[in-house]
Coordinates of C-alpha atoms in Angstrom, one line a residue:
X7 CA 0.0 0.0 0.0
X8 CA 2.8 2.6 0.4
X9 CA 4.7 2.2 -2.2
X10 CA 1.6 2.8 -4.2
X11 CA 0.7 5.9 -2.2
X12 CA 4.1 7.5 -2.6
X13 CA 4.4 6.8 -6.1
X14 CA 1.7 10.0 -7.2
X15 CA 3.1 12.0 -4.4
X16 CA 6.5 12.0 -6.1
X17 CA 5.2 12.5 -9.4
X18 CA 2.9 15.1 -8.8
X19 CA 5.8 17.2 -7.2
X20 CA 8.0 16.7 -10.0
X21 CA 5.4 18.0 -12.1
X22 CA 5.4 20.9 -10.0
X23 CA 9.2 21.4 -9.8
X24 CA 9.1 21.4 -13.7
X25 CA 6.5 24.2 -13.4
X26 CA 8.1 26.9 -11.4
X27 CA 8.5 30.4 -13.6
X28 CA 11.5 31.2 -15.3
X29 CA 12.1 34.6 -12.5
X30 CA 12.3 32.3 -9.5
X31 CA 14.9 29.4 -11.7
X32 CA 16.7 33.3 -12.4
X33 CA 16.6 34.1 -8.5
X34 CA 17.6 30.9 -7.5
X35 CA 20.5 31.1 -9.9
X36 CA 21.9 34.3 -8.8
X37 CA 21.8 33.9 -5.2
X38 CA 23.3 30.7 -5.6
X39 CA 26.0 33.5 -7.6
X40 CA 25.7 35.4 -4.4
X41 CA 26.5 32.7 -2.1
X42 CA 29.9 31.8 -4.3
X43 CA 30.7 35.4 -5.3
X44 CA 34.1 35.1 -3.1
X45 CA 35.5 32.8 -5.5
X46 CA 36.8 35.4 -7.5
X47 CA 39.0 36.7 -4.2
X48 CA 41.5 34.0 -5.5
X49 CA 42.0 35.5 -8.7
X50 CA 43.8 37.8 -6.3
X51 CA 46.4 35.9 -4.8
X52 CA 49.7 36.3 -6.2
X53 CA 51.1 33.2 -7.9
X54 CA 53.9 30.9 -7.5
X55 CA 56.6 33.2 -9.9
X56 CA 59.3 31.2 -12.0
X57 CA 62.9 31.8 -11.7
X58 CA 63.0 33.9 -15.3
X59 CA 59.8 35.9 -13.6
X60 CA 61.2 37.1 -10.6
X61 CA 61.9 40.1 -9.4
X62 CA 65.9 40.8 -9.2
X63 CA 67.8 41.2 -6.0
X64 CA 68.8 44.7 -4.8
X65 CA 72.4 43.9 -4.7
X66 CA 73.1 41.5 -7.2
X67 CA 74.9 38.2 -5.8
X68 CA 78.0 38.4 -8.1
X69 CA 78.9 42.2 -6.5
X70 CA 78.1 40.4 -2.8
X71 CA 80.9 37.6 -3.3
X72 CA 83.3 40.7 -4.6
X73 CA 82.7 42.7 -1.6
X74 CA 83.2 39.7 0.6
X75 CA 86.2 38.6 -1.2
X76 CA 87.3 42.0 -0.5
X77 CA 87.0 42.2 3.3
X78 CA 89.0 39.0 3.5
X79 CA 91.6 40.7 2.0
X80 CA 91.2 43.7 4.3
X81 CA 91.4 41.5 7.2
X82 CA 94.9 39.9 6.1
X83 CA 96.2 42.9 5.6
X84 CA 98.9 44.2 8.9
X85 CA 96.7 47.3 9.2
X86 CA 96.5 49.8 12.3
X87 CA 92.8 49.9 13.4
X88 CA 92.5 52.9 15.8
X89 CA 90.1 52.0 18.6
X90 CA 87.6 54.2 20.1
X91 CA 87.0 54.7 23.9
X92 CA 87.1 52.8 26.0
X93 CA 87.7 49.9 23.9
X94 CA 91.0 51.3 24.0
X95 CA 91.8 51.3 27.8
X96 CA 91.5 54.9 28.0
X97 CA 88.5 56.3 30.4
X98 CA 85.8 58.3 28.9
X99 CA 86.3 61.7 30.7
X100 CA 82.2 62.8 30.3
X101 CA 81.2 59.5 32.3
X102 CA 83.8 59.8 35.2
X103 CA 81.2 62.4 37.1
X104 CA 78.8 60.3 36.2
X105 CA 80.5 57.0 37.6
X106 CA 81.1 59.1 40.7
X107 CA 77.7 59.7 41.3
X108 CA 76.4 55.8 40.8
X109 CA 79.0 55.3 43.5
X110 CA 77.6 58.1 46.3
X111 CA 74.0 57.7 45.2
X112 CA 74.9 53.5 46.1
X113 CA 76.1 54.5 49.7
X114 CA 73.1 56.6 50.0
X115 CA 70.9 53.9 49.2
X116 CA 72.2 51.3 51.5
X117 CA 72.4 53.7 54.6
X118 CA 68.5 54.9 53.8
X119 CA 67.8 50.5 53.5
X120 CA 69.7 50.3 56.5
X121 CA 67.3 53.0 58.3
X122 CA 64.4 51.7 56.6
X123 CA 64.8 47.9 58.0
X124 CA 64.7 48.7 62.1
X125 CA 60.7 49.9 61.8
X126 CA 59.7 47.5 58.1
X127 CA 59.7 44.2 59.0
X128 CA 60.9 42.2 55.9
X129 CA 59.8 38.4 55.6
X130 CA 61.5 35.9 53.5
X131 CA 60.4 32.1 52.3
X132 CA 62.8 29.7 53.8
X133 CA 62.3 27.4 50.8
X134 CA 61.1 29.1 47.7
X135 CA 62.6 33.3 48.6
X136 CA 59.9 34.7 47.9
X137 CA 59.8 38.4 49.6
X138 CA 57.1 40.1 51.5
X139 CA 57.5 43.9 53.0
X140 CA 55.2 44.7 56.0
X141 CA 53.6 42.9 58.6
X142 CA 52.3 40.0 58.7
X143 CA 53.1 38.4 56.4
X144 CA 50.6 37.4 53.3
X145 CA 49.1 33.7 53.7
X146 CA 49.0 32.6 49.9
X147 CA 49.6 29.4 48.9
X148 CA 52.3 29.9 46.1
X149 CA 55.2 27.8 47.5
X150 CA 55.4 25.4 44.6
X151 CA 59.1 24.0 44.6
X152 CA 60.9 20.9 45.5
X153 CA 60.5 20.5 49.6
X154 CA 57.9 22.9 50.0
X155 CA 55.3 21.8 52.4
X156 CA 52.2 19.6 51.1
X157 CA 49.5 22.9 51.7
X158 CA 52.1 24.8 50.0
X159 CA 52.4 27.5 52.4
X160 CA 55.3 29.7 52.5
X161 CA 57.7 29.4 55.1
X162 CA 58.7 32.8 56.8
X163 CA 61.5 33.8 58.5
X164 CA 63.0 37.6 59.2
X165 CA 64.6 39.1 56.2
X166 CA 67.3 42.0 56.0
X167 CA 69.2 44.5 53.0
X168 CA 70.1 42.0 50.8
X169 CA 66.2 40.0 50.2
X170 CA 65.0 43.8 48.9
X171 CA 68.4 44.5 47.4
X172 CA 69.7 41.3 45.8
X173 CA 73.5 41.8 45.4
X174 CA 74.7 41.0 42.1
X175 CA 78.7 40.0 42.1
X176 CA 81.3 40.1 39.1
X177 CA 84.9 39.5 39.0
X178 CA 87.4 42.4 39.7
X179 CA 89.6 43.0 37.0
X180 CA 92.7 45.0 37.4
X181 CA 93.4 45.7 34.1
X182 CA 89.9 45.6 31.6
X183 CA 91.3 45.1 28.2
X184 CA 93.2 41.6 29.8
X185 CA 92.2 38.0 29.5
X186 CA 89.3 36.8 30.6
X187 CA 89.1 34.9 34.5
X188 CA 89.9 30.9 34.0
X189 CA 87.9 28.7 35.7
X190 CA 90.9 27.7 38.2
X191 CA 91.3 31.4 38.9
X192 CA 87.5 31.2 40.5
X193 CA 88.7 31.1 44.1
X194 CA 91.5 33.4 43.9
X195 CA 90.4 36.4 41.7
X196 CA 88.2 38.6 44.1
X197 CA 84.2 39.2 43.5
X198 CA 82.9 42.9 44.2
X199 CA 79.2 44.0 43.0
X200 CA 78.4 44.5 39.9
X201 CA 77.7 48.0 40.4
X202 CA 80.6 48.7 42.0
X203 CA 83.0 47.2 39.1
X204 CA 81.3 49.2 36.7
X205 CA 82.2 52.9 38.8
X206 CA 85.7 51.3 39.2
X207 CA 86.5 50.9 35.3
X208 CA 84.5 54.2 34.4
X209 CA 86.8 56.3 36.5
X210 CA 86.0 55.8 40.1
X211 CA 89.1 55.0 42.7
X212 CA 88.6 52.6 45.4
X213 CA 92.4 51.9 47.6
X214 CA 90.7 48.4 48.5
X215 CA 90.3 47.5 44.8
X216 CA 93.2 49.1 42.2
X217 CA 92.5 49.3 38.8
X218 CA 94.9 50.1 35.9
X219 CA 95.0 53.4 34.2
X220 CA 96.2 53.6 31.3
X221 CA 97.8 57.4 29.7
X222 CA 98.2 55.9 26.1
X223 CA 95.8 53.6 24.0
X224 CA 96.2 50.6 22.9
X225 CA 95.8 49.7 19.0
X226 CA 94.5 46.6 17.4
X227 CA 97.1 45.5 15.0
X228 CA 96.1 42.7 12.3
X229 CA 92.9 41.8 15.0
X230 CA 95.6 41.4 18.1
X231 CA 95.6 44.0 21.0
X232 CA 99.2 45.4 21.6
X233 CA 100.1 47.4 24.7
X234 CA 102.7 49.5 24.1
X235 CA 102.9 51.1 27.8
X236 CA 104.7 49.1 30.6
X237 CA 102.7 46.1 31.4
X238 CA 102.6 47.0 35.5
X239 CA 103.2 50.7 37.2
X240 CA 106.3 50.9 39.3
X241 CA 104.3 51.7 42.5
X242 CA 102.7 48.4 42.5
X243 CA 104.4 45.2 43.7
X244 CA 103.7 42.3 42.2
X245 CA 104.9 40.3 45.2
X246 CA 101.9 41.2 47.7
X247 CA 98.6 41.8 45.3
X248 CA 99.0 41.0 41.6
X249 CA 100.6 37.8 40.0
X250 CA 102.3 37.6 36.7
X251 CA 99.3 37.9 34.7
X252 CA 97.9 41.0 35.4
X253 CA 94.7 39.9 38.6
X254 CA 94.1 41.5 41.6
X255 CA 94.5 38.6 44.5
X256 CA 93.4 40.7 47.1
X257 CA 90.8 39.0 49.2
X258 CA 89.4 42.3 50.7
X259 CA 85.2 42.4 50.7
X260 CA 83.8 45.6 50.3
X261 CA 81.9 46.3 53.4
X262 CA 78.3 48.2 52.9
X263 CA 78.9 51.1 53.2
X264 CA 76.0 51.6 55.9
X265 CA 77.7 53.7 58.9
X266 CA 79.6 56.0 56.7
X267 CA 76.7 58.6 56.3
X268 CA 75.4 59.7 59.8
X269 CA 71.3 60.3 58.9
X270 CA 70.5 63.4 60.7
X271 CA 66.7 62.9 59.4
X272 CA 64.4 61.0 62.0
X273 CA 60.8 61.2 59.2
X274 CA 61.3 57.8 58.1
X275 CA 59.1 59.4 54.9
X276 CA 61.9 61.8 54.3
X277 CA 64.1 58.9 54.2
X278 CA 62.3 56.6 52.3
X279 CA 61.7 59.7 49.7
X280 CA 65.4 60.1 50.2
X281 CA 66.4 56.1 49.5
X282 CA 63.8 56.5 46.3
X283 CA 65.4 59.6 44.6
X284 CA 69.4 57.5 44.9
X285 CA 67.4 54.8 43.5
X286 CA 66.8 56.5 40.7
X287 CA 70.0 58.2 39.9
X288 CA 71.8 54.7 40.4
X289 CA 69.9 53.5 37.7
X290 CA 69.9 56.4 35.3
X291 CA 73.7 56.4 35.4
X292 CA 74.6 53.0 35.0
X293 CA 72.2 52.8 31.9
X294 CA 74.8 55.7 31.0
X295 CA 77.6 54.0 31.3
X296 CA 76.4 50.9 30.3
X297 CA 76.0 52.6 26.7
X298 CA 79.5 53.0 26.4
X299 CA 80.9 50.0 29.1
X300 CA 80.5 46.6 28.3
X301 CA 78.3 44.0 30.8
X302 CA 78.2 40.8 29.6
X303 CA 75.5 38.6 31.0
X304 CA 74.9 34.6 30.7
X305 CA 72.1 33.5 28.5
X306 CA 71.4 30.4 30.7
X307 CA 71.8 32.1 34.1
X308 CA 71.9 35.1 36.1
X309 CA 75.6 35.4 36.0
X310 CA 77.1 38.8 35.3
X311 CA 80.5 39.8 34.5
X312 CA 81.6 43.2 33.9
X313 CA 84.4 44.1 31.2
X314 CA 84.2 43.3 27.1
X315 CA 85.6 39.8 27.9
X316 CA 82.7 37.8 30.5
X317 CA 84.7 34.9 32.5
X318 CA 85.2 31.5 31.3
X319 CA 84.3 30.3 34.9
X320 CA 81.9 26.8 34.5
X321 CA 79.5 28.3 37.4
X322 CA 76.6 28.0 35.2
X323 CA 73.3 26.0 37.1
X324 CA 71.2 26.0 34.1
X325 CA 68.3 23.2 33.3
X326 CA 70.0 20.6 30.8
X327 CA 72.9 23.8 30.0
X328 CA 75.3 21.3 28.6
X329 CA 72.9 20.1 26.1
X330 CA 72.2 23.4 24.5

């Protein structure tokens, strides 16, 4: 019985398809236009050139291998290359005030810290570092590390200058323009902060830490460095603080420089204001000098050496470092 009944259903809607007027078929054909209009966006789309259709190179690759072959030449030559300052051990006069300043604006800072500390308490994790000023201390959960407690809550204990101030050490170098620091010369070459080393090559004299000064440049010479000046100052023995190749082994720290400058001021604001403003010119001048003196940093870790050079000391913690 059904397939009976469907069979002039289906024929009488055929017959009614084949009726429709021609204006609908014509709608029906241009919005099904409408619907694929955006294939003509790909008539648009640049094509896959051919080597004879492309366009030719700015510099063609002929005149590139000429200039190339050209600087090899240069390099081979013995040629005088006159170096600028203070790649060429000279100091550059403009920054020593500057250098000066970084070093006074330093002590400032650490005898407004050291103020600062004896009425803000300072709270440091135990396990993880993490730092909190003020009291109490905050109750997040964010100790996530290896022996961190199972709630991972952070472990407090009183914290002082250096959790607010992390001190960041580099090798002393006695004369800038030297060797780099060996690895077995880890121990015995002395570590001063970074900051510090940087005032100390751009001008700044410190009797605990001596520092070469050169009167006449040094010239690179076929890519070698030659020195024609004395290689050590007559004042200086060689017996007591340097050795035969030019390091300072004198194990002197450079104490913080906390009780030098009496505060008069008892507005802890007036001293926090005053801790903010050295803050500031600390970091303005060694982005100065810092232009013109070389700080080489590790890619891997937080290792910083100053000088052109970096150190060649395997100190380097990184995750998997000797794989990359």
């Amino acid at each position: 019985m059904l397939s009976r009944l469907v069979q002039p259903i289906s024929y009488h809607l055929l017959q009614r398809i084949t009726q429709f007027p021609i204006p609908q078929q014509r709608y029906t054909t241009t919005s099904f236009r409408v619907l694929y209009s955006t294939l003509s966006i790909c008539d648009d789309i640049p094509k896959k050139l051919k080597k004879f259709e492309r366009k030719p190179l700015v510099t063609c690759i002929n005149e590139l291998k000429r200039r190339g072959r050209e600087k090899r030449k240069e390099r081979q030559k013995v040629g005088e290359i006159v170096l600028p300052s203070p790649k060429n051990g000279l100091l550059v006069q403009k920054l020593v005030p500057i250098a000066k300043e970084i070093f006074a604006a330093r002590s400032e800072l650490l005898s407004s810290l050291s103020r600062l500390v004896k009425y803000i308490a300072i709270y440091s994790c135990s396990i993880c570092g993490e730092v909190h000023v003020g009291d109490p201390p905050h109750q997040i959960r964010t100790c996530n590390v290896r022996g961190s407690l199972s709630s991972k809550e952070h472990s407090w204990v009183k914290g002082g200058i250096e959790h607010i101030l992390p001190l960041v050490e580099s090798f002393h170098l006695y004369d800038r323009i030297g060797r780099a620091v060996s690895h077995n010369e880890m121990l015995q070459v002395d570590r001063i902060p970074a900051i510090v080393e940087l005032c100390i090559q751009a001008g700044v004299d410190i009797p605990e830490y001596l520092t070469r000064r050169r009167t006449f440049p040094v010239y690179c010479v076929a890519g070698r460095i030659i020195d024609f000046e004395k290689r050590f100052p007559k004042e200086i023995s060689l017996d007591k603080d340097i050795d035969e190749l030019g390091f300072l082994y004198k194990k002197k720290r450079l104490d913080e420089d906390t009780d030098s400058m009496e505060m008069h001021c008892d507005d802890i604001q007036a001293v926090a204001i005053r801790g903010m403003k050295a803050w500031k010119k600390m970091c303005s001048g060694a982005s100065k000098l810092m232009e013109k003196y070389a700080v080489q940093t590790c890619g891997y870790c937080p290792e910083v050496q100053v000088g052109p050079k970096g150190h060649r000391v395997q100190n380097c913690q990184a995750y998997k470092h000797q794989m990359r």
